[in-house]
Coordinates of C-alpha atoms and ligand atoms in Angstrom, one line a residue:
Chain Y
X321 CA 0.0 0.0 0.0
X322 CA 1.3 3.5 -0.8
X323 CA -0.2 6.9 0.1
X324 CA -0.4 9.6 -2.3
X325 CA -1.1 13.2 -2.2
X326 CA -2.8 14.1 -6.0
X327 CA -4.1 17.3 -7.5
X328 CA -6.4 17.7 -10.1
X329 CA -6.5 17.9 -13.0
X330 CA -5.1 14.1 -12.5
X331 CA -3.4 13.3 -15.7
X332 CA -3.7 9.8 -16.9
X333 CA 0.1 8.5 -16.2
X334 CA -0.5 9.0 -12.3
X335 CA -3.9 7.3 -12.5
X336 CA -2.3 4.4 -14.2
X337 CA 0.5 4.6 -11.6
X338 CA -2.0 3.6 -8.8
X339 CA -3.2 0.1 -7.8
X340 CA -5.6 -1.3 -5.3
X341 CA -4.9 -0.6 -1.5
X342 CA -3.4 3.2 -2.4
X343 CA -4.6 5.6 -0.3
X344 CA -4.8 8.7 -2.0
X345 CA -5.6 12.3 -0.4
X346 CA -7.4 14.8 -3.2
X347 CA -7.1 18.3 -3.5
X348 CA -8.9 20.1 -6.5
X349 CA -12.1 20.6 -8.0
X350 CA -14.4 17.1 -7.5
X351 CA -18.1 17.3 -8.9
X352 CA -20.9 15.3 -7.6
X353 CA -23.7 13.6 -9.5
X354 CA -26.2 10.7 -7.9
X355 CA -28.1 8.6 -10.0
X356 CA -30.7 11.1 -11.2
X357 CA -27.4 13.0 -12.3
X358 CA -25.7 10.6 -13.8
X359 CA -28.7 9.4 -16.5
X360 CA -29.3 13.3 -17.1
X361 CA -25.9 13.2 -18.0
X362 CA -25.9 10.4 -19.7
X363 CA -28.9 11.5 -22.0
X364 CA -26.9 14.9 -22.8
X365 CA -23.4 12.9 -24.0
X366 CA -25.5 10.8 -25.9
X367 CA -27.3 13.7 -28.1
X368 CA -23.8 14.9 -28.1
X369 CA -24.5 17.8 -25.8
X370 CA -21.9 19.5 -23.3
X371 CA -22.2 18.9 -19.6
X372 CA -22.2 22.1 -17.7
X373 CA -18.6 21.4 -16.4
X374 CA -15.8 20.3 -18.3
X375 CA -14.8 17.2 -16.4
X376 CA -11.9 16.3 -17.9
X377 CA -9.0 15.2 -15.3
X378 CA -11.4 16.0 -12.4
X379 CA -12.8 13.6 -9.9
X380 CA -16.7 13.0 -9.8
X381 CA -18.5 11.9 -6.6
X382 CA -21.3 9.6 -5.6
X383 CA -22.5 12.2 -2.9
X384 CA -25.3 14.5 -2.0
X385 CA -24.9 17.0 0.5
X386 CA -26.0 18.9 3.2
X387 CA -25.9 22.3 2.4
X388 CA -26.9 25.9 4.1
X389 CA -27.2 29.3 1.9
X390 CA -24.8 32.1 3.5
X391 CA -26.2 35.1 1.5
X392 CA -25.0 34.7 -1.9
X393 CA -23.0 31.7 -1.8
X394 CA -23.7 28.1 -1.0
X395 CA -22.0 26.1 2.0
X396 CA -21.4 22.2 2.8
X397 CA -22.8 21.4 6.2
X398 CA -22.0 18.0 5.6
X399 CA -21.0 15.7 2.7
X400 CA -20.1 11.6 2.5
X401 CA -20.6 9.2 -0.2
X402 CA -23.5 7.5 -1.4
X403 CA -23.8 3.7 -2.3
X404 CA -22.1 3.9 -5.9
X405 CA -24.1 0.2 -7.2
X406 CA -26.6 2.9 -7.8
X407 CA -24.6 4.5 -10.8
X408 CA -23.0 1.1 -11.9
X409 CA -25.3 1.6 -15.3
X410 CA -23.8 4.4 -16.3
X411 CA -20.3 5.1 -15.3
X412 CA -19.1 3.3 -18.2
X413 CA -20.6 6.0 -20.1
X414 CA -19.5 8.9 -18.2
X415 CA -15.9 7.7 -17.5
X416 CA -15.6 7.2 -21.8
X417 CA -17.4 10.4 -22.3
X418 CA -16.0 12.9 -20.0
X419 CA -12.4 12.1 -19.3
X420 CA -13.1 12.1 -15.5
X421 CA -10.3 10.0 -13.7
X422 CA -11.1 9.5 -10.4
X423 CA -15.1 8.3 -9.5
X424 CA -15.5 8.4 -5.2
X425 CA -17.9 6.7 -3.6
X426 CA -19.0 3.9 -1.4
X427 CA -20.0 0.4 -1.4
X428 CA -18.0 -1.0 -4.7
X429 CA -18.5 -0.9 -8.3
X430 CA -19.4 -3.5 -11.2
X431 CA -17.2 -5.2 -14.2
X432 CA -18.3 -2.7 -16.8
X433 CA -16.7 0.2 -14.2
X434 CA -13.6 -1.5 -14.3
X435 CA -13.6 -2.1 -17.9
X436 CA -13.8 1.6 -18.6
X437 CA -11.4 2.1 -15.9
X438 CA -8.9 -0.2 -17.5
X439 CA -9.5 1.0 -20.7
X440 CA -9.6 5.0 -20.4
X441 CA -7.2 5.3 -17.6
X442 CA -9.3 6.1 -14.1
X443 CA -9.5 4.7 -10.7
X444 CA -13.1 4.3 -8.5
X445 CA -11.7 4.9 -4.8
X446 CA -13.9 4.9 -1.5
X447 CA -14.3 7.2 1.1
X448 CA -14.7 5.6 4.6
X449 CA -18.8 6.2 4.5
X450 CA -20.5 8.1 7.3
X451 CA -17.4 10.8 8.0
X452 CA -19.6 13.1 6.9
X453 CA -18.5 15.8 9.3
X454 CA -15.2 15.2 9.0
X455 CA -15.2 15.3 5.5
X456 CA -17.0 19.2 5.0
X457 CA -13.5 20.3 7.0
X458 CA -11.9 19.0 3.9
X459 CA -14.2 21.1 1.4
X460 CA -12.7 24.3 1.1
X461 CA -15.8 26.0 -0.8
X462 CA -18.6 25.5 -3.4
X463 CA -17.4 26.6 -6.9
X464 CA -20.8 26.0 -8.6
X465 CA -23.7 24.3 -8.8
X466 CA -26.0 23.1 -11.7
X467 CA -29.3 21.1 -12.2
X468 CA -31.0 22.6 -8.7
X469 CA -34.1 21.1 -10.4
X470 CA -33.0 17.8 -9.5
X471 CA -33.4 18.7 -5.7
X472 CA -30.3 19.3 -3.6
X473 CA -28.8 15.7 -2.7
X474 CA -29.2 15.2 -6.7
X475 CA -27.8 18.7 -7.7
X476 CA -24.4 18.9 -9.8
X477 CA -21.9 20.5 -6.5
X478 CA -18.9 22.1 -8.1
X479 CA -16.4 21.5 -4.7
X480 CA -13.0 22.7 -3.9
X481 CA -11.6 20.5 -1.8
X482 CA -8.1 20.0 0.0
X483 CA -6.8 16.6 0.9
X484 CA -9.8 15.1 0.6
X485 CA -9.6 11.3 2.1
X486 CA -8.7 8.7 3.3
X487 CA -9.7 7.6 0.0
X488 CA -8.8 3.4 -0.9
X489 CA -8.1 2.7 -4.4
X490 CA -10.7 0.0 -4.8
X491 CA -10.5 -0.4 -8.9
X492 CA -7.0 0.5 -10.7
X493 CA -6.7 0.9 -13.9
X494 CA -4.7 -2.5 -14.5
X495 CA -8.0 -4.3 -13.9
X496 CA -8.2 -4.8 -10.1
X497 CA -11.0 -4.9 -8.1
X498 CA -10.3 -5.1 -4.0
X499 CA -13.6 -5.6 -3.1
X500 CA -14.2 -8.5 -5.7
X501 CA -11.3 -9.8 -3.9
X502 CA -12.4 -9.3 -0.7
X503 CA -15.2 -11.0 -1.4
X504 CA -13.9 -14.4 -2.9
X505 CA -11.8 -14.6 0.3
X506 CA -14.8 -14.2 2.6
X507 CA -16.5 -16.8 0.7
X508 CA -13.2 -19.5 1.1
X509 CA -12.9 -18.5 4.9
X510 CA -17.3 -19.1 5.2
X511 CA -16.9 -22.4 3.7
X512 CA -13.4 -23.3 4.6
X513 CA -13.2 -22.4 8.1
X514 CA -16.5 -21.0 9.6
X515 CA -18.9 -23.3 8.7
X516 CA -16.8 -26.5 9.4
X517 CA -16.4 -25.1 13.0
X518 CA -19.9 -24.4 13.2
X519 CA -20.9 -27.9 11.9
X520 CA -23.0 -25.8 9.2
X521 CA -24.2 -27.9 6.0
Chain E
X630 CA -53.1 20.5 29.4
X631 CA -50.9 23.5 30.3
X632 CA -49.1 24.4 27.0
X633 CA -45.8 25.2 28.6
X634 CA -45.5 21.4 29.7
X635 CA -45.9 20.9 25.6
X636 CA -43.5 23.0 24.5
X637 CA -41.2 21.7 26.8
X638 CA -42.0 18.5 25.7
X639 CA -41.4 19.6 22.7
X640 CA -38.2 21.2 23.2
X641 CA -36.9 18.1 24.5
X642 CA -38.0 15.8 22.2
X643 CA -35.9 18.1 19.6
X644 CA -33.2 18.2 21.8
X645 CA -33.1 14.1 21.4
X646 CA -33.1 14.0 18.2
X647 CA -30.4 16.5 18.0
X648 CA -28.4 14.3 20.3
X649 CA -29.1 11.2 17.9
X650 CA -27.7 13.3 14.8
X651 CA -25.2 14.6 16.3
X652 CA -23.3 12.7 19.2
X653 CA -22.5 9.5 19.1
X654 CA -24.0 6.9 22.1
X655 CA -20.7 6.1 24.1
X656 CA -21.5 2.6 23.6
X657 CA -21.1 2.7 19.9
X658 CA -18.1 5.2 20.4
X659 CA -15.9 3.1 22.4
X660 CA -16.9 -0.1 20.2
X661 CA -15.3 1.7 17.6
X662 CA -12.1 2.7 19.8
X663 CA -11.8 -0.8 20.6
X664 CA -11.9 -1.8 16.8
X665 CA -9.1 0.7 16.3
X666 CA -6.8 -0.6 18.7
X667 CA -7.2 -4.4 17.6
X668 CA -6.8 -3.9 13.7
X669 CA -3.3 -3.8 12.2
X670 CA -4.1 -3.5 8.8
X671 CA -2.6 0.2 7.9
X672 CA -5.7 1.1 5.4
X673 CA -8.4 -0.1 7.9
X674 CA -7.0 1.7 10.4
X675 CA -6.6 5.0 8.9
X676 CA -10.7 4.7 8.0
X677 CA -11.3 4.0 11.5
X678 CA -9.4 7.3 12.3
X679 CA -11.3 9.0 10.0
X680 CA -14.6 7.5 11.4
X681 CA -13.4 8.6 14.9
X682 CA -12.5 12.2 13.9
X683 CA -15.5 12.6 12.3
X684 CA -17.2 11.5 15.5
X685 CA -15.2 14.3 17.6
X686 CA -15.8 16.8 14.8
X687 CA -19.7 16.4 14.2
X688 CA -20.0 16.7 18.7
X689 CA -17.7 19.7 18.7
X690 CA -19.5 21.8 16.1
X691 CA -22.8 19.9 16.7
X692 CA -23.0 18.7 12.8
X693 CA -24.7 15.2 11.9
X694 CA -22.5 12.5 12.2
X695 CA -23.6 11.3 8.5
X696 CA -25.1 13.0 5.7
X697 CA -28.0 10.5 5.2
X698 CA -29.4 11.1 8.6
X699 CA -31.8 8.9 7.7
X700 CA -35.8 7.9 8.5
X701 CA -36.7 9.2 11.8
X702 CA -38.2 6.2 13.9
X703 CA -39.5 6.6 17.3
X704 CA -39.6 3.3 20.1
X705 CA -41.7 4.8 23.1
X706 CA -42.1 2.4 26.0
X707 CA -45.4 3.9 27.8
X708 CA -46.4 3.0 31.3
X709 CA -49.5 2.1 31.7
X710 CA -50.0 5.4 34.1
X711 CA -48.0 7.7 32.5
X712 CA -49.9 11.3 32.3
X713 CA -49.5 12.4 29.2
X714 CA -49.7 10.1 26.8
X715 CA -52.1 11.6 24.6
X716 CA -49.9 14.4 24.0
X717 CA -47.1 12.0 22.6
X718 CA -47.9 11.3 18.7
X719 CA -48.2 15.0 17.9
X720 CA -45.3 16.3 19.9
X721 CA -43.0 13.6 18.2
X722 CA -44.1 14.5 14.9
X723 CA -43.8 18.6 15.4
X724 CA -40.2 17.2 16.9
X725 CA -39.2 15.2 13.5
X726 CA -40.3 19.0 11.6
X727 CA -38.4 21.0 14.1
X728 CA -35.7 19.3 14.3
X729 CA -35.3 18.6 10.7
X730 CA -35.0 22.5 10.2
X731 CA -33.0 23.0 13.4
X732 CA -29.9 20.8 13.2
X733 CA -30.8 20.3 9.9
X734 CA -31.8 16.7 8.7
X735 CA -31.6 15.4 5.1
X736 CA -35.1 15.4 4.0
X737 CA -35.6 11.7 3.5
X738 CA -39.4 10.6 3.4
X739 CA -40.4 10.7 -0.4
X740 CA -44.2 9.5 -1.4
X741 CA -44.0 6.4 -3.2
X742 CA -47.0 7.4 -5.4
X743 CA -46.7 10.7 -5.7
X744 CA -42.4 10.8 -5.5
X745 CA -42.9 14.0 -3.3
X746 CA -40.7 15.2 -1.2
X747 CA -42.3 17.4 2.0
X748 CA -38.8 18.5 3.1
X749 CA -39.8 17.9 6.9
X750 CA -38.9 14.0 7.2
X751 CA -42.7 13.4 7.9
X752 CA -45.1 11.7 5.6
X753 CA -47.5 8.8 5.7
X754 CA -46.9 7.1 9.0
X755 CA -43.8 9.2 9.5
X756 CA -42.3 9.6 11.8
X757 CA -42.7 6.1 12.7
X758 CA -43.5 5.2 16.0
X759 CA -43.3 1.8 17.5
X760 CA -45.7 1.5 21.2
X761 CA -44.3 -0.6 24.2
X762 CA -47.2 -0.8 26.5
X763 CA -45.2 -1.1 30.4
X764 CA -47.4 -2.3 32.7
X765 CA -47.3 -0.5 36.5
X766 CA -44.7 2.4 35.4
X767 CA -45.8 6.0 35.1
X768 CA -42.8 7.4 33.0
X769 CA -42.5 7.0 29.4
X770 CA -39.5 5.6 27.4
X771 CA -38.8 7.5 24.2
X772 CA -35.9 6.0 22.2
X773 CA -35.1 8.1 18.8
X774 CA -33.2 5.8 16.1
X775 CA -32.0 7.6 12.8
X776 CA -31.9 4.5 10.7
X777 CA -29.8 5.2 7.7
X778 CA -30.8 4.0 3.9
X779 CA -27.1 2.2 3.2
X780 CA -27.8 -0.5 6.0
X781 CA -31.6 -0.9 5.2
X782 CA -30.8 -2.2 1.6
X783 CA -29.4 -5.4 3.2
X784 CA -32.3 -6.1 5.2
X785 CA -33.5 -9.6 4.9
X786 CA -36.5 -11.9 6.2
X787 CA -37.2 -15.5 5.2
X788 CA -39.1 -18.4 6.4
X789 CA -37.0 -21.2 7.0
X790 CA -38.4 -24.9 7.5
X791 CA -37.7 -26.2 10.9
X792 CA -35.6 -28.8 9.8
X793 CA -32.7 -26.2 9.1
X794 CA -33.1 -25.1 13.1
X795 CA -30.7 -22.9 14.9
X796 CA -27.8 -23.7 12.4
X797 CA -30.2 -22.8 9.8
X798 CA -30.9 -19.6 11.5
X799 CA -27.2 -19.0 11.7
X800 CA -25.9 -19.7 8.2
X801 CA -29.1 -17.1 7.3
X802 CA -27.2 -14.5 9.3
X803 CA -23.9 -15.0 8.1
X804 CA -25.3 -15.0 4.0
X805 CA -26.6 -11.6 4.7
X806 CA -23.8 -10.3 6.4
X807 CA -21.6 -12.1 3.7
X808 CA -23.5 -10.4 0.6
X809 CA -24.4 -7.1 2.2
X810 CA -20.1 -6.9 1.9
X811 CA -18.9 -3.3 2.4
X812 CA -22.5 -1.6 1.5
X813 CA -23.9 -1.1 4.9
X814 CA -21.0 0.4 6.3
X815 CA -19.1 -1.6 8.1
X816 CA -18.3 -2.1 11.2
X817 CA -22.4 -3.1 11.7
X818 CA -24.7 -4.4 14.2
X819 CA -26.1 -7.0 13.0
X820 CA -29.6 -8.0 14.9
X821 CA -31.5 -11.0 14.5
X822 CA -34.9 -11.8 15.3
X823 CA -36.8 -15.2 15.1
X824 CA -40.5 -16.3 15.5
X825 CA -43.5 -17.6 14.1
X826 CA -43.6 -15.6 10.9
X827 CA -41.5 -12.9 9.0
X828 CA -43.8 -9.8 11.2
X829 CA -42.9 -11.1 14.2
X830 CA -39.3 -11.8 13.0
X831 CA -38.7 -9.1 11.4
X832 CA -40.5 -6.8 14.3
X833 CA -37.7 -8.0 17.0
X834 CA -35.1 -7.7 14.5
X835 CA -35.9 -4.0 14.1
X836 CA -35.8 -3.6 17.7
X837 CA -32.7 -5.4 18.4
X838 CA -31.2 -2.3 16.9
X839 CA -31.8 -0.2 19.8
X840 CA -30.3 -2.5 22.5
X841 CA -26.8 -1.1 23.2
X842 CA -23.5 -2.4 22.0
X843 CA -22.4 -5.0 24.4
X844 CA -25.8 -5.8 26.3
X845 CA -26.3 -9.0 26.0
X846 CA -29.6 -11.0 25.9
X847 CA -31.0 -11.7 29.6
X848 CA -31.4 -15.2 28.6
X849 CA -28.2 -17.0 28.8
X850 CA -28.4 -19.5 25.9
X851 CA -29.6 -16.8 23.5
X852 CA -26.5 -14.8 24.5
X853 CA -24.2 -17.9 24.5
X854 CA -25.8 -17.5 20.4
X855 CA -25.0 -14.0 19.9
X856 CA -21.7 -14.6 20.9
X857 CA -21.2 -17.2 18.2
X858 CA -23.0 -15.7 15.6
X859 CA -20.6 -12.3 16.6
X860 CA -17.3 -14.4 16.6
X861 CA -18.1 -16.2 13.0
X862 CA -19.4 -12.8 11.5
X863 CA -15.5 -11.1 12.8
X864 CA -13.9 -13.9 10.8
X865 CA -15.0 -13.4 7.5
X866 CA -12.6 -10.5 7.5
X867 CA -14.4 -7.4 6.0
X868 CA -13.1 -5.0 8.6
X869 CA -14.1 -1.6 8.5
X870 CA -15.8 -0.6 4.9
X871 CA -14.0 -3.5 3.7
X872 CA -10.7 -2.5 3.5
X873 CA -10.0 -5.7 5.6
X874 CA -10.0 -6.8 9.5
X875 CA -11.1 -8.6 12.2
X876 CA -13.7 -6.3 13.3
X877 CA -17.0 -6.4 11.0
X878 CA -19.6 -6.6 13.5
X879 CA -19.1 -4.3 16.4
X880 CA -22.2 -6.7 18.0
X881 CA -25.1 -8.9 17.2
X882 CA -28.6 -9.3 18.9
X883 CA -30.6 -11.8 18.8
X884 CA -34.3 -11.9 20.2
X885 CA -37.4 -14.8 19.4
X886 CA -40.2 -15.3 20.0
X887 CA -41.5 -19.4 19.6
X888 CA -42.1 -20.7 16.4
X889 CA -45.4 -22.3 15.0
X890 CA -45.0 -26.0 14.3
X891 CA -44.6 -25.4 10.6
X892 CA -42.6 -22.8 10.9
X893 CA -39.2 -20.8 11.5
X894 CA -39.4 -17.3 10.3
X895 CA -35.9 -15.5 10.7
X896 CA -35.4 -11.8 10.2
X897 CA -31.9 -9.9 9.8
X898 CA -31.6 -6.2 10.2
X899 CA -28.1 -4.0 10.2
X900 CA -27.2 -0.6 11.3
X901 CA -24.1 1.3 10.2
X902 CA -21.2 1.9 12.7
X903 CA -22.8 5.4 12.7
X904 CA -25.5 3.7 15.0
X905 CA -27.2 7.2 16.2
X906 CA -29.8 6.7 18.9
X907 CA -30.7 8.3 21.7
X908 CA -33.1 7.3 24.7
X909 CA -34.8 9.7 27.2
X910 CA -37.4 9.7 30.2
X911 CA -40.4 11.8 30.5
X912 CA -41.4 11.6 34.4
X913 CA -45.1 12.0 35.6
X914 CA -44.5 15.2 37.0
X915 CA -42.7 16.3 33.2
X916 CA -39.5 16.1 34.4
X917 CA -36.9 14.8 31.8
X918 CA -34.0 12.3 32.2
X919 CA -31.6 11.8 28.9
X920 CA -30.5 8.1 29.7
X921 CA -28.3 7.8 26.8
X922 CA -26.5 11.2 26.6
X923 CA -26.4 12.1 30.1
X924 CA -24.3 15.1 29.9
X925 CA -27.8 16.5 28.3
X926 CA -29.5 16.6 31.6
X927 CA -27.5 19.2 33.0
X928 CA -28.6 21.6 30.4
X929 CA -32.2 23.4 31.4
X930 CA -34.4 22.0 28.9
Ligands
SF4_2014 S1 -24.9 3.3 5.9 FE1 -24.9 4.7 7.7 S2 -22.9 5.6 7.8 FE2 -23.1 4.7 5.8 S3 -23.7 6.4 4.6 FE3 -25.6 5.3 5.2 S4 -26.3 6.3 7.1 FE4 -24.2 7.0 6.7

């Protein structure tokens, strides 16, 4: 395991550079989008149309805040990651279509995530879900916001942030997938070792 | 009734769920500690960190613990003499709108016919609130729970046949913990109920939820079980979110009620590590007691 300390925009050499395990701390520009976001987005690419942000090199994020207005600006109360399954549908799009690199979130991702991961060069990392408190100290401000219509949690957030993390690399880009690992070795130790002991089956 | 007693009532009642958003039950909190100082894994360890920061942060500057601060869900254990128990239902639902503004909650309860969204966490039925009737008591019970969306996907109830038994009831347990993987948040409680049908099951495993980390069942067999079903859980190795360890489960309850002859109904529920609860007393003469965050009751409510 290594620990890395990245800026955006993240070029694709150092995304390639990092594999499962890495902890990486962010500090840039990350944009949100939950599932209502991601299949507006996904209509838009596919007529061919512009997102409101250019995305290339930035990080998106499986998150809807809190937020309070503070006269003319916006401000995160709190923020953490939502359950990224949700998304699985259409990150493949997204990843090929906007030249995002780094997708955070919580919970895992699908095969056709790490295909587009593998082939355009990003990484889907995981921020430790619920450190929601902890994680608006690492928001520095809101830069912008889009698609209000969608309700706040489902808005496009704009967010500064500095060293955002802990964030786990949990798909490289060399066709990894920690918790698909994790998983096949919770399965052997079930059937290998708790179960026997249990007298199960 | 004297409208002062309501709005304190009131007040307090907000001031609960406030405590729930906000600041972790020391139960929960030192489960965590204890996870921290047992893993070795370097990555698990720095998410536990985090997890633990976090909890100081959100007390400090009074921010929720989580963003999804969930379905607001009320457990009121009423004595049979308690005074003012027809005042309850509407001061917990003016509560849920108050303090949904005040601290502030997500808005989470969305029509599932309509897909509207009153912004005030209330709706059909919600708040929801669960009735204990306590028989020869005259103070009432009123545990808040903030139950989370990420550990309610992996909810699970099924009727087993009676055959499968008590393993059967285990290896049902460790399946759901096993699939639900790193989406609930890990480390979880996991609480297990078991009865007649999936209601009954599934009503005890709810409950189980609110039982602190570490109690264990009165009876000693069913404790002997939790302590089983806890030790198998901590050796599938999830850890904390995954990232590998020896603590998944920061506990398990179990609770049951008998079965019918043809049946063995067995019901799994899960809560987050950010388990946020909080319990107080309303006294017969309107006094409060906060049971769960003590250091509330020295503040004038
Ligand atoms: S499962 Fe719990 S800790 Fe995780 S995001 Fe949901 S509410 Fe927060």
């Amino acid at each position: 395991m290594a620990e890395y300390k990245l800026r955006t925009p993240l070029s694709e050499d150092v995304i390639r550079e990092l594999n499962v395990g890495d902890v990486v701390y962010l500090t840039g520009v990350v944009v949100t989008m939950r599932d209502t976001g991601h299949k507006r987005a996904v209509e838009l690419l596919s007529k061919g149309e512009r997102l409101p942000v250019d995305m290339r090199g930035l990080a998106l994020y499986h998150a809807g805040p809190v937020v309070r207005r503070v006269g003319d600006r916006w401000e995160v109360v709190v923020i953490g990651p939502t359950t990224s399954t949700r998304m699985e549908v259409y990150e493949y799009d997204i990843i090929e279509k906007t030249g995002v690199r780094m997708v955070i979130g919580k919970g895992g991702m699908g095969p056709r995530t790490a295909e587009a991961c593998k082939r355009f060069g990003a990484v889907y990392t995981v921020y430790p879900g619920g450190a929601a408190a902890l994680q608006a100290e690492q928001v520095r401000r809101v830069l912008d916001v889009h698609w209000l219509d969608l309700g706040v949690p489902d808005a496009m957030w704009v967010l500064e942030v500095e060293n955002l993390g802990p964030l786990t690399v949990v798909i490289d880009s060399k066709g990894r997938n920690l918790y698909e690992e994790m998983y096949r070795m919770a399965r052997r130790r079930i059937d290998e070792e708790i179960y026997p002991a249990l007298g199960i089956r | 009734m004297s409208s002062s007693l309501e709005d304190r009532l009131l007040e307090a009642t907000v001031k609960l769920i406030e405590a729930a958003a906000v600041w972790l039950p020391s139960d929960v909190e030192e489960a965590l500690r204890r996870a921290y100082e047992v893993e070795d894994n370097p990555v698990t360890r720095s998410f536990l960190k985090a997890m633990i920061d976090n909890v100081e942060i959100a007390r400090a500057k009074r921010l929720p613990i989580c963003q999804d601060t969930g379905v607001v869900m009320f457990y009121v254990r009423v004595g049979d003499r308690f005074p003012y128990i027809g005042l309850l239902p509407s001061i917990l639902r003016r509560a849920t709108v108050e303090a949904t503004r005040r601290i502030p909650l997500r808005p989470n309860t969305i029509d599932v016919f309509t897909g509207r969204n009153p912004g005030d966490n209330t709706g059909r039925y919600m708040p929801w609130i669960e009735w204990e009737l306590v028989e020869g008591v005259d103070y009432a019970e009123v545990t808040v729970l903030l139950k989370g969306g990420g550990s309610e996907v992996v909810a699970r109830a099924r009727n087993l046949t009676p055959a499968e038994g008590l393993k059967g009831v285990m290896k049902y347990v460790i399946e759901a913990v096993y699939e639900a993987g790193p989406q609930p948040c890990p480390p979880v409680i996991v609480s297990v109920g078991i009865g007649a049908n999936v209601a009954i099951a599934m009503k005890l495993a709810a409950k189980g939820l609110i039982r602190p980390v570490g109690a264990r069942h009165e009876d000693p067999e069913v404790a002997k079980f939790e302590e089983t079903l806890l030790q198998a859980i901590n050796s599938i190795g999830y850890g904390a979110h995954g990232m590998g360890g020896r603590v998944t489960a920061l506990d398990v309850h179990v609770d049951y009620a008998p079965r019918h002859p043809a049946t063995l109904s067995v019901a799994v529920a899960m809560n987050c590590w950010a388990a946020r609860r909080a319990t107080m007393r309303i006294y017969a003469d309107g006094g409060i007691e906060y049971t769960t965050h003590p250091h509330l009751n020295k503040e004038v409510v």
